Each structure stands twice: as C-alpha cells, then as structure tokens.
Short mmCIF file of C-alpha atoms in Angstrom, two decimals:
data_model
loop_
_atom_site.label_atom_id
_atom_site.label_comp_id
_atom_site.label_asym_id
_atom_site.label_seq_id
_atom_site.Cartn_x
_atom_site.Cartn_y
_atom_site.Cartn_z
CA UNK A 167 5.64 -8.70 19.67
CA UNK A 168 5.57 -11.35 16.97
CA UNK A 169 4.82 -10.31 13.42
CA UNK A 170 1.23 -9.78 12.41
CA UNK A 171 -0.70 -8.97 9.44
CA UNK A 172 -3.50 -6.40 9.63
CA UNK A 173 -6.11 -5.72 7.10
CA UNK A 174 -6.02 -2.21 5.38
CA UNK A 175 -2.48 -1.91 6.50
CA UNK A 176 -1.77 0.37 3.65
CA UNK A 177 -4.54 2.60 4.60
CA UNK A 178 -3.19 2.25 8.28
CA UNK A 179 0.37 3.44 7.06
CA UNK A 180 -1.06 6.28 4.99
CA UNK A 181 -2.99 7.87 7.83
CA UNK A 182 -0.03 7.57 9.87
CA UNK A 183 2.53 8.58 7.34
CA UNK A 184 0.24 11.52 5.76
CA UNK A 185 -1.21 12.57 8.90
CA UNK A 186 2.47 12.94 10.70
CA UNK A 187 4.37 14.56 7.82
CA UNK A 188 1.78 15.49 5.12
CA UNK A 189 0.18 18.32 7.08
CA UNK A 190 3.39 19.70 8.47
CA UNK A 191 2.75 19.02 12.02
CA UNK A 192 3.43 16.06 14.32
CA UNK A 193 -0.21 14.39 14.97
CA UNK A 194 -0.52 11.99 17.64
CA UNK A 195 -3.67 10.14 19.32
CA UNK A 196 -6.95 11.74 18.35
CA UNK A 197 -5.38 14.22 16.30
CA UNK A 198 -4.18 11.77 13.70
CA UNK A 199 -7.32 9.53 13.93
CA UNK A 200 -9.35 12.92 13.16
CA UNK A 201 -6.96 13.33 10.16
CA UNK A 202 -7.57 9.58 8.94
CA UNK A 203 -11.39 10.41 9.17
CA UNK A 204 -11.09 13.49 7.37
CA UNK A 205 -9.03 12.12 4.39
CA UNK A 206 -10.89 8.74 4.49
CA UNK A 207 -12.08 9.45 0.71
CA UNK A 208 -8.67 9.96 -0.46
CA UNK A 209 -7.46 6.70 1.61
CA UNK A 210 -10.32 4.72 0.15
CA UNK A 211 -9.41 6.02 -3.42
CA UNK A 212 -5.80 4.97 -2.72
CA UNK A 213 -6.93 1.62 -1.92
CA UNK A 214 -9.12 1.17 -4.58
CA UNK A 215 -6.40 2.07 -7.12
CA UNK A 216 -3.87 -0.42 -5.86
CA UNK A 217 -6.97 -3.01 -5.90
CA UNK A 218 -7.76 -2.34 -9.56
CA UNK A 219 -3.96 -2.16 -10.53
CA UNK A 220 -2.51 -5.54 -9.12
CA UNK A 221 0.69 -6.77 -10.21
CA UNK A 222 2.58 -9.99 -9.55
CA UNK A 223 5.78 -10.60 -7.36
CA UNK A 224 8.66 -8.72 -8.92
CA UNK A 225 6.52 -6.78 -11.24
CA UNK A 226 5.18 -4.11 -9.28
CA UNK A 227 6.57 -1.24 -11.16
CA UNK A 228 3.58 0.91 -11.06
CA UNK A 229 2.67 -0.08 -7.56
CA UNK A 230 6.14 0.80 -6.05
CA UNK A 231 6.03 3.99 -8.19
CA UNK A 232 3.00 5.17 -6.57
CA UNK A 233 4.06 4.29 -3.32
CA UNK A 234 7.16 6.10 -3.99
CA UNK A 235 5.14 9.29 -5.24
CA UNK A 236 2.60 9.09 -2.30
CA UNK A 237 5.44 8.72 0.41
CA UNK A 238 7.75 11.65 -1.12
CA UNK A 239 4.57 13.80 -1.47
CA UNK A 240 4.33 13.25 2.23
CA UNK A 241 7.92 14.05 2.85
CA UNK A 242 9.12 10.84 3.46
CA UNK A 243 12.76 9.88 2.72
CA UNK A 244 12.13 7.03 -0.04
CA UNK A 245 14.70 4.56 -1.41
CA UNK A 246 13.43 2.49 -4.19
CA UNK A 247 14.60 -0.28 -6.41
CA UNK A 248 15.30 -2.27 -3.42
CA UNK A 249 15.39 -5.92 -4.40
CA UNK A 250 14.06 -5.21 -7.87
CA UNK A 251 10.70 -3.36 -6.63
CA UNK A 252 11.06 -2.94 -3.25
CA UNK A 253 10.70 0.29 -1.21
CA UNK A 254 12.15 1.71 1.93
CA UNK A 255 10.60 4.67 3.40
CA UNK A 256 12.03 6.48 6.55
CA UNK A 257 9.75 8.61 8.61
CA UNK A 258 11.55 10.36 11.12
CA UNK A 259 9.88 11.72 13.98
CA UNK A 260 12.50 12.55 16.65
CA UNK A 261 14.74 10.82 19.15
CA UNK A 262 13.59 7.52 20.30
CA UNK A 263 12.99 3.83 19.35
CA UNK A 264 12.56 2.95 15.57
CA UNK A 265 9.75 1.03 14.32
CA UNK A 266 9.76 -1.14 11.15
CA UNK A 267 6.63 -1.97 9.67
CA UNK A 268 6.51 -4.25 6.48
CA UNK A 269 3.84 -4.97 4.02
CA UNK A 270 3.33 -6.66 0.93
CA UNK A 271 2.63 -4.78 -2.64
CA UNK A 272 2.46 -7.92 -4.97
CA UNK A 273 -0.61 -9.88 -6.08
CA UNK A 274 -1.21 -13.53 -6.74
CA UNK A 275 -2.38 -15.05 -10.02
CA UNK A 276 -6.15 -15.49 -9.03
CA UNK A 277 -9.18 -14.29 -11.18
CA UNK A 278 -11.16 -12.00 -8.71
CA UNK A 279 -14.82 -12.94 -8.20
CA UNK A 280 -15.82 -10.66 -5.31
CA UNK A 281 -18.44 -8.61 -7.61
CA UNK A 282 -16.81 -5.46 -6.15
CA UNK A 283 -16.95 -2.55 -8.65
CA UNK A 284 -13.48 -1.85 -8.06
CA UNK A 285 -12.57 -5.60 -8.64
CA UNK A 286 -9.32 -6.33 -10.78
CA UNK A 287 -9.93 -7.06 -14.46
CA UNK A 288 -5.90 -7.70 -15.16
CA UNK A 289 -5.13 -10.71 -16.70
CA UNK A 290 -1.77 -12.22 -17.29
CA UNK A 291 -0.50 -15.07 -19.58
CA UNK A 292 1.34 -18.01 -17.89
CA UNK A 293 2.38 -21.65 -18.42
CA UNK A 294 -1.01 -22.62 -17.56
CA UNK A 295 -2.59 -20.05 -19.89
CA UNK A 296 -4.49 -16.95 -18.85
CA UNK A 297 -5.62 -15.86 -15.57
CA UNK A 298 -6.56 -13.20 -13.43
CA UNK A 299 -4.80 -11.27 -10.89
CA UNK A 300 -5.92 -9.94 -7.43
CA UNK A 301 -4.77 -8.92 -4.06
CA UNK A 302 -6.20 -11.98 -2.59
CA UNK A 303 -4.12 -12.19 0.38
CA UNK A 304 -5.76 -11.64 4.07
CA UNK A 305 -3.49 -8.90 4.59
CA UNK A 306 -4.12 -6.89 1.43
#
C-alpha cells in the first residue's frame, strides 16, 4: 500500500495508542471506537494544544516533549532525540506483523489567518523579517 497522509493523524494515533495501552486492556474494533468517542474532548484538547504551539522543523522541542509525555503515560516505549527532535514510539501488541506510522510534527513559517479560536499566534524572526508559524500542511 502506498504511503498516504490522513487528516488528524495525531488524533487517530492517540485513539489507537491510548485506547490499547492507556486503559490496560486491548481494545479492538468497536471498543476502540467507543474509547475514542468517550475521550474525544481530551483528544480535541491535545490537538488544539499542538495547533496553538507550533514549532518549525528541527525546533520542535516542546512538541516532542509533549508527545513523549503522552506516549509514556500510555505505557508506550519511547526513544526521543532521534535526528534532533524526532521520536520513536513502540506499541507492542503481541505476535504478528509490525506496522509503522509516521507523522510530521513541524510547522511552517506561515501566518495563520483561519480565524479559529485556537489559531496560532506564534511569531518568529527570520532573514525575511517576522512571520507567523502554523500547522498549514494538509496532514496536520
């Protein structure tokens, strides 16, 4: 299957990871969906946190620290500091195939104009002057 990007990948990963490990039981199918629905407000809060705290590529120190914290709290084995700010989380679920999910955590030097209540207000100074920073990719 070719690599594809999905909107809200962080929320999907969180639902899978926290639903499987965080409650101490293995959830499958409808149970995982029910867990995701029951924890929707927490997942939305986490999404909004990341959206309001964007960091540029190789500067995602707060972002990676928060992801590490959330994954470890869910009982997931974590290696951080990969290629500077990268993270590897290993979710073990018994014997069988291994699935790898990759996501980007970095933001772009773009001023957000969405009008959302949780819009990024972060600014950075670069060679071209001051600009906003936001998660503007289609996969964020």
